[in-house]
PDB file of N, CA and C in Angstrom:
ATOM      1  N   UNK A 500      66.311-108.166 -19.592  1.00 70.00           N
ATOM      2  CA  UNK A 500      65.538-108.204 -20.806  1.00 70.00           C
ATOM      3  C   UNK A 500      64.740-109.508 -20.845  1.00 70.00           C
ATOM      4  N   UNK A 501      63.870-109.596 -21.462  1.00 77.00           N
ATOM      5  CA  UNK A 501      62.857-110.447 -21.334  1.00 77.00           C
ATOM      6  C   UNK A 501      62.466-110.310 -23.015  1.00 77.00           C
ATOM      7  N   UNK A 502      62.249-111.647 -23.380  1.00 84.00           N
ATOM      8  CA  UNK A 502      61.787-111.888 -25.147  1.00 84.00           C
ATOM      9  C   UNK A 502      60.059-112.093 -24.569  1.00 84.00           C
ATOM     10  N   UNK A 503      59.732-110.889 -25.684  1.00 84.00           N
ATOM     11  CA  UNK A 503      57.841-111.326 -25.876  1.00 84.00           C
ATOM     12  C   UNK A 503      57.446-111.226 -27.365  1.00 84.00           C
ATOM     13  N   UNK A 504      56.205-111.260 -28.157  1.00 86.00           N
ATOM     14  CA  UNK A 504      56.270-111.231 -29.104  1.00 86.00           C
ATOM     15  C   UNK A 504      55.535-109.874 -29.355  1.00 86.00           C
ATOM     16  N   UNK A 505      56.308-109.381 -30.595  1.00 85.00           N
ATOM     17  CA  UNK A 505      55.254-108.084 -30.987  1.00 85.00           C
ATOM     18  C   UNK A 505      54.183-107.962 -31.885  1.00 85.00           C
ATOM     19  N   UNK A 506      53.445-107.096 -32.500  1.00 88.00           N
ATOM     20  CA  UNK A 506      51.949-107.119 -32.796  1.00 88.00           C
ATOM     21  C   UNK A 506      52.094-107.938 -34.662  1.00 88.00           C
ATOM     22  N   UNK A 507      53.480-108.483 -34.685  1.00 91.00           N
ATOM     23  CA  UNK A 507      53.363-109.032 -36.340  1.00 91.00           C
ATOM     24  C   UNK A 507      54.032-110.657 -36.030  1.00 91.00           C
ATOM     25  N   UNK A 508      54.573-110.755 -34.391  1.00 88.00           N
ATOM     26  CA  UNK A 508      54.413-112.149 -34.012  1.00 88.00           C
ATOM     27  C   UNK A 508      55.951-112.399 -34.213  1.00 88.00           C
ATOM     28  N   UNK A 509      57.146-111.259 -34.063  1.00 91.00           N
ATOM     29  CA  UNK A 509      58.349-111.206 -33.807  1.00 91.00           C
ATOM     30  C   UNK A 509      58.492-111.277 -32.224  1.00 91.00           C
ATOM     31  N   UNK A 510      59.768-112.412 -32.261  1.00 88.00           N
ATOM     32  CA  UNK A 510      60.264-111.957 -31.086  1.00 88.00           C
ATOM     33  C   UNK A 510      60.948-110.954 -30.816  1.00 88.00           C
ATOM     34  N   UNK A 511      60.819-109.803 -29.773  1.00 88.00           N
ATOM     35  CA  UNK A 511      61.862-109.201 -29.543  1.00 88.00           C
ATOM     36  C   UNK A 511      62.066-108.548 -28.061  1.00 88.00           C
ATOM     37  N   UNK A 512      63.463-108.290 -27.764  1.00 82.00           N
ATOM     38  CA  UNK A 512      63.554-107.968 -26.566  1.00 82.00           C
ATOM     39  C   UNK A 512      62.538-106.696 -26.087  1.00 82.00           C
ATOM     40  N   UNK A 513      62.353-107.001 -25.047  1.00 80.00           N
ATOM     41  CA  UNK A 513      61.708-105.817 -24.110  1.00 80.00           C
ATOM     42  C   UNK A 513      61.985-105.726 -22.509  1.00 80.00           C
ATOM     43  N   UNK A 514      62.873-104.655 -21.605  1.00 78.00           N
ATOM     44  CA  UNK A 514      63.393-104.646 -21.180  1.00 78.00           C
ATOM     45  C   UNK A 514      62.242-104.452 -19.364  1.00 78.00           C
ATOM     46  N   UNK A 515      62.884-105.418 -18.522  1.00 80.00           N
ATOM     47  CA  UNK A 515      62.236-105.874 -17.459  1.00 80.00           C
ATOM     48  C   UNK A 515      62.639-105.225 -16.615  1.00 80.00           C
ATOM     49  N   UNK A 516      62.146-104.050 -16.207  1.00 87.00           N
ATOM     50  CA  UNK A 516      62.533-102.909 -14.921  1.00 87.00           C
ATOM     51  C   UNK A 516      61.936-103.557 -13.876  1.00 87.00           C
ATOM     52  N   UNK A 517      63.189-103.734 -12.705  1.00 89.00           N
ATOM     53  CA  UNK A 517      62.083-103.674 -11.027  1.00 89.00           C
ATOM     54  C   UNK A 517      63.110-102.744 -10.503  1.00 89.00           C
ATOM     55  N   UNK A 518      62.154-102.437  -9.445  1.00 93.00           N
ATOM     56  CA  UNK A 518      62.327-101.229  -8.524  1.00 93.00           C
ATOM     57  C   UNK A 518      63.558-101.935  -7.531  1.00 93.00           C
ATOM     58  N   UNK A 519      64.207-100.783  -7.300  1.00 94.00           N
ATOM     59  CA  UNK A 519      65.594-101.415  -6.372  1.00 94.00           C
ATOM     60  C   UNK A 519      65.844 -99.720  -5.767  1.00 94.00           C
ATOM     61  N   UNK A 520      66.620 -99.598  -4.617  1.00 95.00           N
ATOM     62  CA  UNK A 520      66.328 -98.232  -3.484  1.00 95.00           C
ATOM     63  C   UNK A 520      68.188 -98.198  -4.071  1.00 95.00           C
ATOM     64  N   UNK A 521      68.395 -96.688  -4.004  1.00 96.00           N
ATOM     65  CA  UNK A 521      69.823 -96.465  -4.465  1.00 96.00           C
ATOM     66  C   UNK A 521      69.685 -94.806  -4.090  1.00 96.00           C
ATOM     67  N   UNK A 522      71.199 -94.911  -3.825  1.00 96.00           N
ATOM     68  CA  UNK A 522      71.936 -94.065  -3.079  1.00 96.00           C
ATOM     69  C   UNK A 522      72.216 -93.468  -4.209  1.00 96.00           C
ATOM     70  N   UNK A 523      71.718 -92.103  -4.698  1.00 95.00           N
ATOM     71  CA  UNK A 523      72.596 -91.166  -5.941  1.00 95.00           C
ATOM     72  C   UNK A 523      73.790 -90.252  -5.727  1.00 95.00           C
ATOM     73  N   UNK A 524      74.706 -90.308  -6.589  1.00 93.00           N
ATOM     74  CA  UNK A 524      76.025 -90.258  -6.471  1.00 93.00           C
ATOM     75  C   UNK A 524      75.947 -88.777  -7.648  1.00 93.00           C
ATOM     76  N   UNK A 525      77.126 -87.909  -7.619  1.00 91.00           N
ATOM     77  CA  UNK A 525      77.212 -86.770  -8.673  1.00 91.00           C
ATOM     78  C   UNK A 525      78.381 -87.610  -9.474  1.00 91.00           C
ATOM     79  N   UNK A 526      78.500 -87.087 -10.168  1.00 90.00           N
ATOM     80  CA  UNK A 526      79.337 -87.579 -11.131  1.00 90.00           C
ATOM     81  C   UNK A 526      80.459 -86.366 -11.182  1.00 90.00           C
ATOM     82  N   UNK A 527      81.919 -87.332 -10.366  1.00 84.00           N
ATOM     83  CA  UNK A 527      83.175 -85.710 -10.595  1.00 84.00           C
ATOM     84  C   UNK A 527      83.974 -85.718 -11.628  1.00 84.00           C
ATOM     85  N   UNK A 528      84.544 -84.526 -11.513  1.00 85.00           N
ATOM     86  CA  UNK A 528      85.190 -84.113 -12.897  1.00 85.00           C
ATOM     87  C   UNK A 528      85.993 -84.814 -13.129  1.00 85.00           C
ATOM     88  N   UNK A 529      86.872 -85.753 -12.700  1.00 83.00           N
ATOM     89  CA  UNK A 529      88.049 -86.936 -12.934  1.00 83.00           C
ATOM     90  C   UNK A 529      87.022 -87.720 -13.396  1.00 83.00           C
ATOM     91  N   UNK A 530      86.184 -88.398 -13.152  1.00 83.00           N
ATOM     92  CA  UNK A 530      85.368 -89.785 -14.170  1.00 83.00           C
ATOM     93  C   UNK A 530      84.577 -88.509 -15.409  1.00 83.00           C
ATOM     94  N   UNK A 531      83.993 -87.789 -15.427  1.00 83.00           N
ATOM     95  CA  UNK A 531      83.978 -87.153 -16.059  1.00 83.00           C
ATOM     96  C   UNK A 531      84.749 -87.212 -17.891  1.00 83.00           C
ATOM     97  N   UNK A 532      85.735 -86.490 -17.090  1.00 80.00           N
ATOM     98  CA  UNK A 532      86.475 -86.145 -18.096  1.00 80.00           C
ATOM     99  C   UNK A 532      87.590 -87.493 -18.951  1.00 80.00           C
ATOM    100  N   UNK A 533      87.877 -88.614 -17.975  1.00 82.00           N
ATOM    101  CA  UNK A 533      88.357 -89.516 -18.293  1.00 82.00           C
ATOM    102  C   UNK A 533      87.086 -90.450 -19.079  1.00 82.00           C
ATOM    103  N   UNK A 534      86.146 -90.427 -18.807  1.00 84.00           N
ATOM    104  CA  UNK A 534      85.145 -91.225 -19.726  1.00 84.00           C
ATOM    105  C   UNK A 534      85.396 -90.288 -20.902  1.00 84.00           C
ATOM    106  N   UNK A 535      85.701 -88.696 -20.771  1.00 80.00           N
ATOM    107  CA  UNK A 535      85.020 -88.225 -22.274  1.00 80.00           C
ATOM    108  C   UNK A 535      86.082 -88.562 -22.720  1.00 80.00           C
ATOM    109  N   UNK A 536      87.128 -88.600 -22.858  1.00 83.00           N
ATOM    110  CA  UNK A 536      88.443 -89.532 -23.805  1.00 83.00           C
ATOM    111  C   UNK A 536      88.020 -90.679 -24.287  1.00 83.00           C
ATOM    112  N   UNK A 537      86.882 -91.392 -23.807  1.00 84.00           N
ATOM    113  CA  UNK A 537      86.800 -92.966 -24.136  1.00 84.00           C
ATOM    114  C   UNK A 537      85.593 -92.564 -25.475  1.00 84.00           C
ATOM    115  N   UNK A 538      85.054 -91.410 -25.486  1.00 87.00           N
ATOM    116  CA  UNK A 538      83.577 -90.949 -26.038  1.00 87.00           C
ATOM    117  C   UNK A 538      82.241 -91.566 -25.428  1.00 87.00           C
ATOM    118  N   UNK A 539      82.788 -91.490 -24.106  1.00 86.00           N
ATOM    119  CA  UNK A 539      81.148 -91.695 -22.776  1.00 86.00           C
ATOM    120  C   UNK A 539      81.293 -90.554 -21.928  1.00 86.00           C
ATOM    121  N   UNK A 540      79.956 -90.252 -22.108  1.00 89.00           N
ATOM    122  CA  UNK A 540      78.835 -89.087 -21.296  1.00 89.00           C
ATOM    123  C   UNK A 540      78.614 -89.706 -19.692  1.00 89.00           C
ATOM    124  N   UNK A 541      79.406 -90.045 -18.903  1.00 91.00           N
ATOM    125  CA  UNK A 541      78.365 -90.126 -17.587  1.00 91.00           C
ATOM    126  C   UNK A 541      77.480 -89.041 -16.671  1.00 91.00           C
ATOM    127  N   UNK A 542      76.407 -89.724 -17.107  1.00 92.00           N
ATOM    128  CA  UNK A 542      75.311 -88.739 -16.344  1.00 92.00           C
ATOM    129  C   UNK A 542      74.573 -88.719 -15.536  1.00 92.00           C
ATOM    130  N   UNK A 543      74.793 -90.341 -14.251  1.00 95.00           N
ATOM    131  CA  UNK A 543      74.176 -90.815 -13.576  1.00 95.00           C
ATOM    132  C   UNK A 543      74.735 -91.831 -12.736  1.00 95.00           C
ATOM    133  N   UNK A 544      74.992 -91.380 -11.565  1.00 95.00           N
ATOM    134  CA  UNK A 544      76.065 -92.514 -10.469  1.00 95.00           C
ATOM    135  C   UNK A 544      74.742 -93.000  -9.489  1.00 95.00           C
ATOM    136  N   UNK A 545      74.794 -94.401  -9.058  1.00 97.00           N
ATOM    137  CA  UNK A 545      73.746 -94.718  -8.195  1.00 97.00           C
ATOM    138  C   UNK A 545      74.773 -96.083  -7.513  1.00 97.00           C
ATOM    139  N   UNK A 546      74.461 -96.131  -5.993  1.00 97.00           N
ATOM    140  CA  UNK A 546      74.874 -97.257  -5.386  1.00 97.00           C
ATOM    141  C   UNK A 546      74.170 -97.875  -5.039  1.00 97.00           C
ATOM    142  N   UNK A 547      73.675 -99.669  -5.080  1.00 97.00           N
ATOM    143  CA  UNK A 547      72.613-100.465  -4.830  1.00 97.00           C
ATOM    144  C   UNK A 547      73.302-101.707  -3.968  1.00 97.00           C
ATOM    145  N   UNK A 548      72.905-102.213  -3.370  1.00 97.00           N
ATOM    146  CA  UNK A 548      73.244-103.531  -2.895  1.00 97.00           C
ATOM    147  C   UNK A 548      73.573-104.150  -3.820  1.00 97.00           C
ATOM    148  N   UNK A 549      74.820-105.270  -4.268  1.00 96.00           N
ATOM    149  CA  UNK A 549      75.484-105.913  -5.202  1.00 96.00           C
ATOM    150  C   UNK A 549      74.528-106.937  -5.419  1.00 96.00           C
ATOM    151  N   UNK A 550      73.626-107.372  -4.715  1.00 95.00           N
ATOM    152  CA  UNK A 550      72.640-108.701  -5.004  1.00 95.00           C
ATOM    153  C   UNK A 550      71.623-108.484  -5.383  1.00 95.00           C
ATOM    154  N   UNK A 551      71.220-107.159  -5.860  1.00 95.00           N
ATOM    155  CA  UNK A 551      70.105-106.690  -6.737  1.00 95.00           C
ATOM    156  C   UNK A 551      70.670-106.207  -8.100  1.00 95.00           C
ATOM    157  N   UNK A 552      72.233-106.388  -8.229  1.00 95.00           N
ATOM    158  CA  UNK A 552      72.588-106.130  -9.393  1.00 95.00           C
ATOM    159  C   UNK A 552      72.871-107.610 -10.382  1.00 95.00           C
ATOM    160  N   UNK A 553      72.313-108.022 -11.769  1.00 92.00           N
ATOM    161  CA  UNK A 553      72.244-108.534 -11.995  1.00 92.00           C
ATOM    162  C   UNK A 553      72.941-108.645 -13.702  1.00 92.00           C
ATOM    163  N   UNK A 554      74.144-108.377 -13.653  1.00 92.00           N
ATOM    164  CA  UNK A 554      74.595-107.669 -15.017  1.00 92.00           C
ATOM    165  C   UNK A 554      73.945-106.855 -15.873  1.00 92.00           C
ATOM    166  N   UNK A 555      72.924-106.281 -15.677  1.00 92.00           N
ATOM    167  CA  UNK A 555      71.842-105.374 -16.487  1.00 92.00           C
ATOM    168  C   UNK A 555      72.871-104.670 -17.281  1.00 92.00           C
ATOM    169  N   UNK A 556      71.962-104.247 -18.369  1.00 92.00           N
ATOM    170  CA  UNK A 556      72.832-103.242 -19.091  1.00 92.00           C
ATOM    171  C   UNK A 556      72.195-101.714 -18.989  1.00 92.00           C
ATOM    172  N   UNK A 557      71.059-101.859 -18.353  1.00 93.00           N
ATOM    173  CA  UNK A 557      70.516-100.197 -18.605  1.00 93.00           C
ATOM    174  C   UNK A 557      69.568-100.524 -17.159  1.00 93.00           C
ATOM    175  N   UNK A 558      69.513 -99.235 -16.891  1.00 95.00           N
ATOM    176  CA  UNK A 558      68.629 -98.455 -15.629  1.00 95.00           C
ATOM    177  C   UNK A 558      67.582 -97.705 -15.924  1.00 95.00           C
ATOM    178  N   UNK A 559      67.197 -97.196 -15.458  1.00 94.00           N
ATOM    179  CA  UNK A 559      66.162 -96.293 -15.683  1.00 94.00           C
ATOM    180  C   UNK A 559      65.465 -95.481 -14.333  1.00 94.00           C
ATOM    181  N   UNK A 560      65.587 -93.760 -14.431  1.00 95.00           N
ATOM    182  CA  UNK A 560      65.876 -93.112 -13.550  1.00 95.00           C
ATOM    183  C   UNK A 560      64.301 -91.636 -14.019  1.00 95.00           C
ATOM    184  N   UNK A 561      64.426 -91.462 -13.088  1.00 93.00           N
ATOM    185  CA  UNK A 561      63.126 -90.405 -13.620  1.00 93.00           C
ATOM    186  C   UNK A 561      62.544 -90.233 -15.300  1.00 93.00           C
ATOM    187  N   UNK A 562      61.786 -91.549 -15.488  1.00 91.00           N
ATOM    188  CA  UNK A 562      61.390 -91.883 -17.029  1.00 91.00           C
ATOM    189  C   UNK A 562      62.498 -91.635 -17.907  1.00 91.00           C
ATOM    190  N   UNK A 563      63.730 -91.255 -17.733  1.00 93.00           N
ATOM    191  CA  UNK A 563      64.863 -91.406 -18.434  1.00 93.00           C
ATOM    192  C   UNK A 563      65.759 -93.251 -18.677  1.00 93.00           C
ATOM    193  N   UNK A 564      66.248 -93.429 -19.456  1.00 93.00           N
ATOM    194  CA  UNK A 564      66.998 -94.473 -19.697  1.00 93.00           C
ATOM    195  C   UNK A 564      68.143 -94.246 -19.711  1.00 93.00           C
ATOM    196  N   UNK A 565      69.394 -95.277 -19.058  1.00 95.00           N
ATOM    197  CA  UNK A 565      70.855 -95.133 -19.229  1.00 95.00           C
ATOM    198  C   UNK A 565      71.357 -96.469 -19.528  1.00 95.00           C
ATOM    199  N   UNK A 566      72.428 -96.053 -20.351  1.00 95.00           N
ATOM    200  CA  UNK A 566      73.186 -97.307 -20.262  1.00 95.00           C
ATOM    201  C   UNK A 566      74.249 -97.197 -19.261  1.00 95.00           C
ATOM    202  N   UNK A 567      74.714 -98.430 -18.570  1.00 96.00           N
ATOM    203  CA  UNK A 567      75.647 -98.418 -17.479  1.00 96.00           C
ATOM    204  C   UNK A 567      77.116 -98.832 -18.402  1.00 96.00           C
ATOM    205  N   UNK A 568      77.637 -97.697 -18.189  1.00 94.00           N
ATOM    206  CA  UNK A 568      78.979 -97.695 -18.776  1.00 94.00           C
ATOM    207  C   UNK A 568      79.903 -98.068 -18.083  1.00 94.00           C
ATOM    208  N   UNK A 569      79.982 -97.919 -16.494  1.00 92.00           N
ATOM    209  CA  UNK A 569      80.703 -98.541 -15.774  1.00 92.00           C
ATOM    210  C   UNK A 569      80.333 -98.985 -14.374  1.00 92.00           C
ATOM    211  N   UNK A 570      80.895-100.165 -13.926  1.00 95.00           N
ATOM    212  CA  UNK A 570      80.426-100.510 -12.157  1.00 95.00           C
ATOM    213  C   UNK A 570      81.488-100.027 -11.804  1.00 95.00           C
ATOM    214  N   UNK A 571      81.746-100.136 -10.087  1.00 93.00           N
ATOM    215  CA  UNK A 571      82.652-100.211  -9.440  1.00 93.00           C
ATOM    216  C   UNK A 571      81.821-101.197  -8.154  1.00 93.00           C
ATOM    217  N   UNK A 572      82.419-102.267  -8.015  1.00 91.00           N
ATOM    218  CA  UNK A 572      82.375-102.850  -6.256  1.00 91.00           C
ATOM    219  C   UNK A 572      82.605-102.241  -5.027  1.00 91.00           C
ATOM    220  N   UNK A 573      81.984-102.498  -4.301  1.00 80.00           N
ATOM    221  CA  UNK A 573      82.142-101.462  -3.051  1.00 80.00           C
ATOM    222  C   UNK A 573      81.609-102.209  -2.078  1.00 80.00           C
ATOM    223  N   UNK A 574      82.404-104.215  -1.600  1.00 89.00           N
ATOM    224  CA  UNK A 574      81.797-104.752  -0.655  1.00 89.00           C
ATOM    225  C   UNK A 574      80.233-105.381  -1.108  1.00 89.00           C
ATOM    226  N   UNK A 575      79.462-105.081  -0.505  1.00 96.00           N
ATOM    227  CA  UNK A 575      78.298-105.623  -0.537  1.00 96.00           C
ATOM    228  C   UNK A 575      77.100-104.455  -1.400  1.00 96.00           C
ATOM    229  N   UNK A 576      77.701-103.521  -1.651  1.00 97.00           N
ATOM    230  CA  UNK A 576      77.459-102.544  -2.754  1.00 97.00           C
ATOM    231  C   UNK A 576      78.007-102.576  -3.773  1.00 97.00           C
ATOM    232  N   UNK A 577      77.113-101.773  -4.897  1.00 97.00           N
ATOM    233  CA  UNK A 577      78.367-101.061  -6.288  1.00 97.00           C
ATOM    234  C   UNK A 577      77.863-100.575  -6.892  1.00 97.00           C
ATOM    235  N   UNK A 578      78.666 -99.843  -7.668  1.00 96.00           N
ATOM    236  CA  UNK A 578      78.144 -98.537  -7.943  1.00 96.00           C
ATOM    237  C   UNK A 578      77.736 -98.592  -9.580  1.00 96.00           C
ATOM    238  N   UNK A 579      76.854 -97.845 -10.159  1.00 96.00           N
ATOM    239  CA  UNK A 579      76.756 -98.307 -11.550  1.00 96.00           C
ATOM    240  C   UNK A 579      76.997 -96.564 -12.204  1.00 96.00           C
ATOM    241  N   UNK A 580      77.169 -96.547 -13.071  1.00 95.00           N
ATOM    242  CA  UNK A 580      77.364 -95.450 -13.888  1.00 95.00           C
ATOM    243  C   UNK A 580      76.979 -95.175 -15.052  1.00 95.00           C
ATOM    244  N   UNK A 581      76.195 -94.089 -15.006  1.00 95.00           N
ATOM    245  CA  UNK A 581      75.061 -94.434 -16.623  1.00 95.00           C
ATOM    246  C   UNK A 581      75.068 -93.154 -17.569  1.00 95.00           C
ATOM    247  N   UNK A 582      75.335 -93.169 -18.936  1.00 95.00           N
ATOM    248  CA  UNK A 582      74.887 -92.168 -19.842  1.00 95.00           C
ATOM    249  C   UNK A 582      74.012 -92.519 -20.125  1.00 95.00           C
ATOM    250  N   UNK A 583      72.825 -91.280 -20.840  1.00 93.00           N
ATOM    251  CA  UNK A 583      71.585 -90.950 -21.179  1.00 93.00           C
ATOM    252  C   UNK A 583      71.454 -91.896 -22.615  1.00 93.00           C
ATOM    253  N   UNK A 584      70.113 -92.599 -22.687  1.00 90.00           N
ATOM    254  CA  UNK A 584      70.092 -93.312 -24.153  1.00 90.00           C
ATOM    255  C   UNK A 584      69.177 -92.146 -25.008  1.00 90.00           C
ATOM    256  N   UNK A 585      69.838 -92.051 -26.221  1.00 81.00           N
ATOM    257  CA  UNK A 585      69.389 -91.166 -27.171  1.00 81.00           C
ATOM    258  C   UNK A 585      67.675 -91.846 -27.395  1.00 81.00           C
ATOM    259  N   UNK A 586      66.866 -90.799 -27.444  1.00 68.00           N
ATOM    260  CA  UNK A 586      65.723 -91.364 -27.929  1.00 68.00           C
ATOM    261  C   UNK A 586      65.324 -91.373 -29.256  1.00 68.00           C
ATOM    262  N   UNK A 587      64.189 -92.210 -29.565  1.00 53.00           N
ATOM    263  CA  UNK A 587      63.913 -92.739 -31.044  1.00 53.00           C
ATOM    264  C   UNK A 587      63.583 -91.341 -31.720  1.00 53.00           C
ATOM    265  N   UNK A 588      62.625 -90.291 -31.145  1.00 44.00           N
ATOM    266  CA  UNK A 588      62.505 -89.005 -32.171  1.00 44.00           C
ATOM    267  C   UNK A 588      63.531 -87.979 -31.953  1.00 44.00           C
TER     268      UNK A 588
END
């Protein structure tokens, strides 16, 4: 995220996408179903090199947005895990 100002001269966040190459993952019925106990949707597994991950909180995948609900490490990889962000309309 990155602070800029908006058109009444507020700061506010606006979120700084770069492009990074990732391995897409399905999402199985054990993370699945153990997220839906927690009340998380995962709807999006991707593995990236760990040094392009930068604690982000959201991704963004075919003009869709996620929040990453969970990593996992995997060495010099890891894996991020994302439900869908509800949109504004």
């Amino acid at each position: 995220m990155i602070i800029k100002e908006d058109e009444w001269g507020n700061e506010v966040e606006v979120p700084d996408w770069k492009l990074v190459y990732a391995n897409e993952y399905s999402i199985g019925s054990n993370e699945y179903y153990n997220a839906a106990v927690n009340g998380l949707r995962p709807e999006e597994s991707f593995e990236i090199y760990s040094f392009e991950y930068n604690k982000e909180k959201k991704f963004k995948y075919n003009d869709e947005e996620y929040k990453i609900i969970r990593t996992q490490g995997k060495g010099e990889k890891i894996v991020l895990i994302g439900e869908k962000v509800a949109g504004d309309g």
